[in-house]
CSV table of C-alpha atoms and ligand atoms in Angstrom, one decimal:
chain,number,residue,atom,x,y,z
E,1,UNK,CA,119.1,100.3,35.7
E,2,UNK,CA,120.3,104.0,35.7
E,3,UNK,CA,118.1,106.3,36.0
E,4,UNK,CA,117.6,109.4,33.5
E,5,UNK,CA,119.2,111.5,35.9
E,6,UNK,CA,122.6,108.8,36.0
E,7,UNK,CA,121.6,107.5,39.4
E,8,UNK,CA,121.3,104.2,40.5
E,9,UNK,CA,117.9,103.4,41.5
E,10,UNK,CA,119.2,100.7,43.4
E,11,UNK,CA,121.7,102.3,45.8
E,12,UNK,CA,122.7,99.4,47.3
E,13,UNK,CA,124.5,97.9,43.3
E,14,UNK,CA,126.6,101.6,43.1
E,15,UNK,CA,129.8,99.4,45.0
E,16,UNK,CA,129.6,96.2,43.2
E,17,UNK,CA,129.5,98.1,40.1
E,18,UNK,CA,132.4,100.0,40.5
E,19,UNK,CA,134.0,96.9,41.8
E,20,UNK,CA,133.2,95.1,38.8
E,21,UNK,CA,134.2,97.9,36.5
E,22,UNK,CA,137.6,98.1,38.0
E,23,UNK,CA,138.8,94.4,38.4
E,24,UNK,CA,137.2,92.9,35.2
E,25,UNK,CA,139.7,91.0,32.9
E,26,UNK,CA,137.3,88.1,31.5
E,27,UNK,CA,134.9,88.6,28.3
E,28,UNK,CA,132.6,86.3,30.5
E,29,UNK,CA,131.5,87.4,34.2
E,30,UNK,CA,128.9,85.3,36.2
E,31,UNK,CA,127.1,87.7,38.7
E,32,UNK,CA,126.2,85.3,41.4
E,33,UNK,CA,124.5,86.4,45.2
E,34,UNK,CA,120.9,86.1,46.6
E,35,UNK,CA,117.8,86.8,44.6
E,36,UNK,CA,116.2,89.5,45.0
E,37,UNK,CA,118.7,91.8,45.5
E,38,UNK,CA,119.5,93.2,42.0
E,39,UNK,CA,121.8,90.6,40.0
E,40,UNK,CA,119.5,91.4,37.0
E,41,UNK,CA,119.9,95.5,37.1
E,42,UNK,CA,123.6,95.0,37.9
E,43,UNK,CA,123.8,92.8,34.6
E,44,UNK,CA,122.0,95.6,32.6
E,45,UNK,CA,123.9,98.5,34.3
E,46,UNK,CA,127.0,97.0,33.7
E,47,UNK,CA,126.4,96.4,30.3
E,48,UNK,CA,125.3,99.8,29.9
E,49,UNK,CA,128.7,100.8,31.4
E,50,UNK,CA,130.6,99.0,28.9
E,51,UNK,CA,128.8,100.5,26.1
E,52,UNK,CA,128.9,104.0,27.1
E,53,UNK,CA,129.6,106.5,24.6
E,54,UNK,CA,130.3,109.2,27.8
E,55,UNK,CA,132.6,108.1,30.0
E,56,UNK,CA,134.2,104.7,29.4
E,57,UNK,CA,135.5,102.1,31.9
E,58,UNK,CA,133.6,104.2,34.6
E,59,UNK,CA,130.0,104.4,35.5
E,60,UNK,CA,127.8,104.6,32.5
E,61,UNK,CA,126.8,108.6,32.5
E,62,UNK,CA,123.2,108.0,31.4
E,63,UNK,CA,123.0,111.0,28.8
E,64,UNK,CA,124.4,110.0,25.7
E,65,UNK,CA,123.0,107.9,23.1
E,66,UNK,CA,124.4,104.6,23.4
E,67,UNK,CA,122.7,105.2,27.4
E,68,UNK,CA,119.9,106.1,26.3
E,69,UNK,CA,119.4,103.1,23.8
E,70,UNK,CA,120.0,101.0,26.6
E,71,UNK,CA,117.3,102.3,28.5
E,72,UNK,CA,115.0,102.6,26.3
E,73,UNK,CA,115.7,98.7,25.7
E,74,UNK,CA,116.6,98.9,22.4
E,75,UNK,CA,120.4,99.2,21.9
E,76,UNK,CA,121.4,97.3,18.6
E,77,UNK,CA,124.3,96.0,20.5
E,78,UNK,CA,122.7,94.4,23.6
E,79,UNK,CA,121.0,91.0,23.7
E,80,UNK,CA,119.4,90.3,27.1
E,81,UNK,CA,118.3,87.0,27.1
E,82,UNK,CA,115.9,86.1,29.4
E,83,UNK,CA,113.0,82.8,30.2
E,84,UNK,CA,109.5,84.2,28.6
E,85,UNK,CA,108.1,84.1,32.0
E,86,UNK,CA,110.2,86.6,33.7
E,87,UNK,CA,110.0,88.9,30.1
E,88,UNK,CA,107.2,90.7,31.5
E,89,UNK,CA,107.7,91.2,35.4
E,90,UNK,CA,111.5,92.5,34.6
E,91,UNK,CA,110.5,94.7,32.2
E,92,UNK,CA,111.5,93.3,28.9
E,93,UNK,CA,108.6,92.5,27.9
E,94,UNK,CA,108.9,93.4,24.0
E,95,UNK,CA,112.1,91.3,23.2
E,96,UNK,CA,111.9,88.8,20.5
E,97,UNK,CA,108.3,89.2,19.4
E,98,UNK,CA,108.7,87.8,16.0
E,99,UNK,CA,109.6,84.7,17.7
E,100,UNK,CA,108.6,81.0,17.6
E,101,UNK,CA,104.8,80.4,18.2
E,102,UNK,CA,104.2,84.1,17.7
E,103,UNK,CA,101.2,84.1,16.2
E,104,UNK,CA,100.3,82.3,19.0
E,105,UNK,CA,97.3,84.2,21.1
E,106,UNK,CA,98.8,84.8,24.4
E,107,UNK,CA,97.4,83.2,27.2
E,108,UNK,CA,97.3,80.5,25.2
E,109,UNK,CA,100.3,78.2,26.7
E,110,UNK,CA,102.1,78.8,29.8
E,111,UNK,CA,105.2,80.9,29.0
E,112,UNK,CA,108.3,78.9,29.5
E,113,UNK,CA,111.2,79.2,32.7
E,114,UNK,CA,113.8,78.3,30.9
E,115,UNK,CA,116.1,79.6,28.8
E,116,UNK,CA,115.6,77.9,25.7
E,117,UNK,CA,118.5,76.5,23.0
E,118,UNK,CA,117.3,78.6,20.2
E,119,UNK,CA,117.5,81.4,21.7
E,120,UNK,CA,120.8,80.7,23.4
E,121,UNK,CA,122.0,79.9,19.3
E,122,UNK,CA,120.4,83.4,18.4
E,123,UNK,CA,122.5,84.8,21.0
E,124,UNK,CA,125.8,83.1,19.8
E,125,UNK,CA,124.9,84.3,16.5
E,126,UNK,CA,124.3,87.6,17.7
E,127,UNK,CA,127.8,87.8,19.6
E,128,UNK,CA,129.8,87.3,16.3
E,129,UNK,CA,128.1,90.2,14.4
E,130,UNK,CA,129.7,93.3,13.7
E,131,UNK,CA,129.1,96.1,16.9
E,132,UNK,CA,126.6,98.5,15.2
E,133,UNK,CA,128.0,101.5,17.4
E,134,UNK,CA,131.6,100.3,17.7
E,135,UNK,CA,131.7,99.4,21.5
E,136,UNK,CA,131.7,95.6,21.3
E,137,UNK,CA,128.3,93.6,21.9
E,138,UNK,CA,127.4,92.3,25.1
E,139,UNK,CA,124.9,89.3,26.0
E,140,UNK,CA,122.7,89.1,29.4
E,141,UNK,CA,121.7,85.5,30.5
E,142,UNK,CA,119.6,86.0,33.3
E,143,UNK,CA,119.1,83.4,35.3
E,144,UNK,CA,121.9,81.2,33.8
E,145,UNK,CA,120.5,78.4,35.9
E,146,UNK,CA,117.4,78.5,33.9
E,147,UNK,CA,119.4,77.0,30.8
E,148,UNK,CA,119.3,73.5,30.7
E,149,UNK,CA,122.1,70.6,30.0
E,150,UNK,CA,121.5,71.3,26.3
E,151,UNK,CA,121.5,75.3,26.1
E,152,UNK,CA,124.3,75.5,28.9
E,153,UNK,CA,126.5,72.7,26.1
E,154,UNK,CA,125.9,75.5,23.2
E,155,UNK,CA,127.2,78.5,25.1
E,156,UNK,CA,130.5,76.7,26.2
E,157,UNK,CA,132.3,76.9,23.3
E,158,UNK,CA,131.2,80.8,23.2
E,159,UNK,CA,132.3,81.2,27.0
E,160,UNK,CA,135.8,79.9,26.1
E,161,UNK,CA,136.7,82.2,23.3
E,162,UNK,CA,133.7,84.5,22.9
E,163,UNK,CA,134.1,86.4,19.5
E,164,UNK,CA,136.1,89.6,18.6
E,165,UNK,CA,134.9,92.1,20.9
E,166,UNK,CA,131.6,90.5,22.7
E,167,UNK,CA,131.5,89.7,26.6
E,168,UNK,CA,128.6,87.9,28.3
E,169,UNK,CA,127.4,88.1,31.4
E,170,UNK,CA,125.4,85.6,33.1
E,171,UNK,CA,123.6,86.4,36.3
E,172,UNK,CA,122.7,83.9,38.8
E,173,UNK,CA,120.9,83.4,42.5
E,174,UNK,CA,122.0,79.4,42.1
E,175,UNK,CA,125.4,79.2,40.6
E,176,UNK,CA,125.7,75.6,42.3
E,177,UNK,CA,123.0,74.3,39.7
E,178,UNK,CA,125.2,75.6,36.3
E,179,UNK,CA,127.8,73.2,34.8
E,180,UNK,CA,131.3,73.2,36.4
E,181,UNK,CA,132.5,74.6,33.0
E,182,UNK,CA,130.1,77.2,32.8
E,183,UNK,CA,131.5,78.4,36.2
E,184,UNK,CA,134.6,77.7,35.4
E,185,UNK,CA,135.4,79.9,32.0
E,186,UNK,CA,133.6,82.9,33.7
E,187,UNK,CA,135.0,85.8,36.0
E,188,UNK,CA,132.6,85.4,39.4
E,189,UNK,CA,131.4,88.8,40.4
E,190,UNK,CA,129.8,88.3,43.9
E,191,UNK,CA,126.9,90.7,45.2
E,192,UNK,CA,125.9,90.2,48.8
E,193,UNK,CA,122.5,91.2,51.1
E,194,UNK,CA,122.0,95.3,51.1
E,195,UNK,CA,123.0,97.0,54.4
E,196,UNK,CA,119.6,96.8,55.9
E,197,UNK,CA,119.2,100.5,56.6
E,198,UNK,CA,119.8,101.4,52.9
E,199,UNK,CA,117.2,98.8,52.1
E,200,UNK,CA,114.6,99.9,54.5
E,201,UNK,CA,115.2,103.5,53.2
E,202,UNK,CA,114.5,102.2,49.7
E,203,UNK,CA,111.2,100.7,50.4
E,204,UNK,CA,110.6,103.2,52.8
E,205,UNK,CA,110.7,105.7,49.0
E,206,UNK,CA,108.4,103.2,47.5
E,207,UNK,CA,105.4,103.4,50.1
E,208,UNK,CA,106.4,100.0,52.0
E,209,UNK,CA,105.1,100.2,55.4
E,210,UNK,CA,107.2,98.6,57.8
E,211,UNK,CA,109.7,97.6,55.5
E,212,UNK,CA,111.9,96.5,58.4
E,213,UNK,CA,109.4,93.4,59.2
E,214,UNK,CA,109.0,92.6,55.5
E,215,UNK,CA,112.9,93.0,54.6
E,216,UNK,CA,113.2,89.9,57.8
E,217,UNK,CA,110.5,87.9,56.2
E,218,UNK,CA,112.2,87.9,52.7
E,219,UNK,CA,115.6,87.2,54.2
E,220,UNK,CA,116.6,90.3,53.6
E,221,UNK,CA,116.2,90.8,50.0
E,222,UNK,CA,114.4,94.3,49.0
E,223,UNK,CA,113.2,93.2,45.7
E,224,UNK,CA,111.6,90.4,46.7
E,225,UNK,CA,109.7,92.4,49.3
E,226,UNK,CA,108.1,94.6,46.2
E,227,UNK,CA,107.1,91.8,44.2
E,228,UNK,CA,105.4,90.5,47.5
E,229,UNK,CA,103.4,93.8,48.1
E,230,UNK,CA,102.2,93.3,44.2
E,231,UNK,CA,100.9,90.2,45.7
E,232,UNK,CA,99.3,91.6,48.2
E,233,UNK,CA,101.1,90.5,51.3
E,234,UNK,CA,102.2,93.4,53.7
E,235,UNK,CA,104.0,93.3,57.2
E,236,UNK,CA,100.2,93.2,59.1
E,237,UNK,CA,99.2,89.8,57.6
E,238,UNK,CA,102.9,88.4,58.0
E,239,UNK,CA,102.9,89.1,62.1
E,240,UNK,CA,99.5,88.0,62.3
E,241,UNK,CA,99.9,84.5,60.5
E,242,UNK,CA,101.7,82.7,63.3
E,243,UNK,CA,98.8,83.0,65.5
E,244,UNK,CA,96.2,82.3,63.1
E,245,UNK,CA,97.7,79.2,61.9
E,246,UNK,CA,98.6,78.4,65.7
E,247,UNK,CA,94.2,78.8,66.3
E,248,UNK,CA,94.3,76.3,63.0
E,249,UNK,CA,93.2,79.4,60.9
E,250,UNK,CA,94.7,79.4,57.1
E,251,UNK,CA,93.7,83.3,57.1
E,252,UNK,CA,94.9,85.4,53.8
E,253,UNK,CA,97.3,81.9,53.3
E,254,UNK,CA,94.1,80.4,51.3
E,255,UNK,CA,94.8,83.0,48.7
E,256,UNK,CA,98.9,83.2,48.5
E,257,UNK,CA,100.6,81.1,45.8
E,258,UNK,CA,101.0,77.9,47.6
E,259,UNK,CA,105.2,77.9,46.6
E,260,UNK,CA,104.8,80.8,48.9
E,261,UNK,CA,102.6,79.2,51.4
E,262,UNK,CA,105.0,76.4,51.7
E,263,UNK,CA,108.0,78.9,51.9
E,264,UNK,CA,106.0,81.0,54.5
E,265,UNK,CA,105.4,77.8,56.8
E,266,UNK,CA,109.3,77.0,56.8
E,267,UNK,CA,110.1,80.2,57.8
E,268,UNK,CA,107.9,79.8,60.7
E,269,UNK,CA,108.9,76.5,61.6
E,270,UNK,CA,112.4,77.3,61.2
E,271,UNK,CA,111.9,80.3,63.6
E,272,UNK,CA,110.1,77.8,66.4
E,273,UNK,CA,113.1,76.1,66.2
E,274,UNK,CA,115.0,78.6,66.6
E,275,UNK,CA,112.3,79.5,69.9
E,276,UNK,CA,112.7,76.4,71.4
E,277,UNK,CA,116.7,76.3,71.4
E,278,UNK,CA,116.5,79.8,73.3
E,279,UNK,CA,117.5,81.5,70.1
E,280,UNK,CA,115.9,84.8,68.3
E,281,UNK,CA,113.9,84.2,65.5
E,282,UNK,CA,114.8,85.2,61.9
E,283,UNK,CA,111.9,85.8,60.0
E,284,UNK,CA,109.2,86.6,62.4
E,285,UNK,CA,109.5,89.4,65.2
E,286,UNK,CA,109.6,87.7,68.4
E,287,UNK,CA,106.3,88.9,69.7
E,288,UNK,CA,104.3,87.6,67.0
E,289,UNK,CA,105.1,83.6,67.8
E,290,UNK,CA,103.4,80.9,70.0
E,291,UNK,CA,105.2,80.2,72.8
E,292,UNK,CA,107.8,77.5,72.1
E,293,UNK,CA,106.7,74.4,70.6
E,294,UNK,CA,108.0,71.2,71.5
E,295,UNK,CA,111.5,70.1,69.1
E,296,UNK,CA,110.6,66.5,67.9
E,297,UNK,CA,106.9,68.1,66.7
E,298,UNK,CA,108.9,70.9,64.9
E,299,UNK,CA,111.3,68.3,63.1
E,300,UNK,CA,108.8,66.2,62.1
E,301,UNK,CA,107.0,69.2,60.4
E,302,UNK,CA,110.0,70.3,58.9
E,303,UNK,CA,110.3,67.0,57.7
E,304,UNK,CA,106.4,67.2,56.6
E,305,UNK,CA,107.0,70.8,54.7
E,306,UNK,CA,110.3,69.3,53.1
E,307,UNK,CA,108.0,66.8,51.4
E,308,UNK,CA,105.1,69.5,50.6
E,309,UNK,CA,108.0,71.6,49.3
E,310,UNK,CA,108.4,69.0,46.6
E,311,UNK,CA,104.8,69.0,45.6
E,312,UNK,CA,103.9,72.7,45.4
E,313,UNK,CA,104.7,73.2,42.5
E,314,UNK,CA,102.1,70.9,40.7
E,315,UNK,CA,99.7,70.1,43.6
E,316,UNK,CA,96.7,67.8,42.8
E,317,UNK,CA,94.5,70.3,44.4
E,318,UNK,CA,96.1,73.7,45.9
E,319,UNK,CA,92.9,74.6,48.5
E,320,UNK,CA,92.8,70.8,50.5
E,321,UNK,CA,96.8,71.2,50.5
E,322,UNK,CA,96.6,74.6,51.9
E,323,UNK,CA,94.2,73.2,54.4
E,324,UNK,CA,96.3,70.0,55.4
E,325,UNK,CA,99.2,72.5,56.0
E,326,UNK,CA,97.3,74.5,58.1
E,327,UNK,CA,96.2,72.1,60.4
E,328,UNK,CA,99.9,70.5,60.3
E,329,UNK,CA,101.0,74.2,61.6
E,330,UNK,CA,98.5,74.3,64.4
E,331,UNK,CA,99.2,70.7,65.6
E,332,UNK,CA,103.3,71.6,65.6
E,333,UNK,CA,102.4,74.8,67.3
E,334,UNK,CA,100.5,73.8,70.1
E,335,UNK,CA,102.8,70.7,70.5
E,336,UNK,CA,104.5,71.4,74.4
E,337,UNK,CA,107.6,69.3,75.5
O,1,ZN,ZN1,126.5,106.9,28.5
């Protein structure tokens, strides 16, 4: 998003945007790169750009109205589209209110991850009205993956020849898992990692402490570090955790989502690997691992996570799991060739 002042608040998107800006030539772009590195603001920003009222074709100026609109989320001729459960976190929060099941209490059902056909037929509907403010409409799909077989099957037709002046702009972190021919009828806009030091910087702004060791852990994705500090998890915990699990200790693990848990315990197996080929580690500074563990151990326990991996997201009961992964850790930890 553009902030009130016109600047990015994610420095790292100013490049890509002009990029895209300059070479777009398709009503339909897929943003595709790693999560947690913007795809989503670089989606909104460049819709914003392409309905500027200020300075067309260029970066969106942030002062006039049709700016403004977009900001304040409620520009009559932008349609983000996005799975109910990420509404909220992204900031979206009040789109479609009057919407199926809204009298529900909420709370009540889990709000779906996907990107629902209704809503993608709302959208197509959407596309083909008149622009209210005479700049063309634009629809966000954010993450495109999210749509399944059916919802990906309405929006083809749209992709191919989307109507009078609309474009679309799907955003994704897994373009692999969207149909050929979604990839196919859009222009690929490609955003890559942020330049470490401008990402450090960033978090640096927002209070991170040691945004270095957290920036490693996340694979280098700055977004993904905030949302883990909302969590509760901060560079401290993540250095101490290979030695804690290595004593057999789940530590601040027992109260982590256990997707997360399982995510955390590849990283760390991956990085013992790493250890015990005589290369540097990835995700963990050197200094926090055990000493290096012996290979066949690791692989079987990164066969053993791969399996876990699989089961996370439902588990039968998330606290014994936790516990069997723990003691899993310490055993491949302490394993010596
Ligand atoms: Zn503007």
């Amino acid at each position: 998003m553009v902030g009130a002042d016109g600047l990015l608040p994610l420095p790292w998107l100013a490049e890509p945007l002009r990029q895209a800006l300059a070479t777009q030539r398709a009503h339909a772009l897929l943003i595709h790169g790693p999560q947690g590195v913007g795809q989503f603001d670089l989606a909104v920003t460049l819709a914003q750009a392409w309905l500027c009222e200020g300075t067309a074709g260029r970066l969106p100026c942030g002062q006039c109205a049709s700016c403004r609109l977009v900001q304040a989320r409620s520009h009559p001729d932008l349609l983000v589209l996005l799975p109910e459960a990420l509404r909220e976190p992204l900031g979206w929060g009040s789109q479609d209110e009057g919407d199926a099941g809204g009298d529900d209490k909420p709370g009540k059902r889990k709000p779906s991850k996907e990107v629902r056909v209704d809503e993608v037929r709302q959208a197509i509907g959407f596309a083909q009205t008149t622009s209210a403010r005479g700049r063309g409409k634009v629809v966000v799909i954010h993450p495109a993956e999210r749509m399944n077989g059916i919802s990906a099957n309405a929006l083809l037709k749209t992709l191919e020849e989307p109507p009078g002046d609309a474009k679309l702009l799907l955003s994704s972190a897994a373009p692999d898992a969207l149909l050929p021919t979604i990839r196919s009828r859009c222009q690929a806009v490609s955003l890559g990692l942020p330049d470490a030091a401008v990402a450090s910087r960033w978090l640096t702004e927002r209070s991170v402490v040691q945004p270095e060791v957290l920036l490693a852990a996340t694979g280098g994705q700055p977004q993904d570090v905030l949302e883990w500090i909302e969590e509760g998890i901060d560079a401290t915990q993540w250095v101490a955790l290979p030695q804690q699990l290595a004593r057999g200790e789940a530590g601040t693990l027992a109260a982590w989502p256990l997707p997360r848990v399982v995510d955390m315990l590849q990283k760390l197996c991956h990085d013992a690997m790493r250890l015990a080929a005589g290369a540097a580690p990835r995700y963990f500074p050197a200094a926090a691992l055990p000493a290096a563990s012996a290979p066949e151990a690791l692989s079987a326990w990164a066969r053993e996570l791969a399996r876990s991996a699989r089961q996370a997201e439902h588990p039968w009961n998330a606290g014994l799991m936790v516990e069997s992964l723990t003691q899993q850790a310490r055993h491949a930890l302490n394993s010596r060739g």
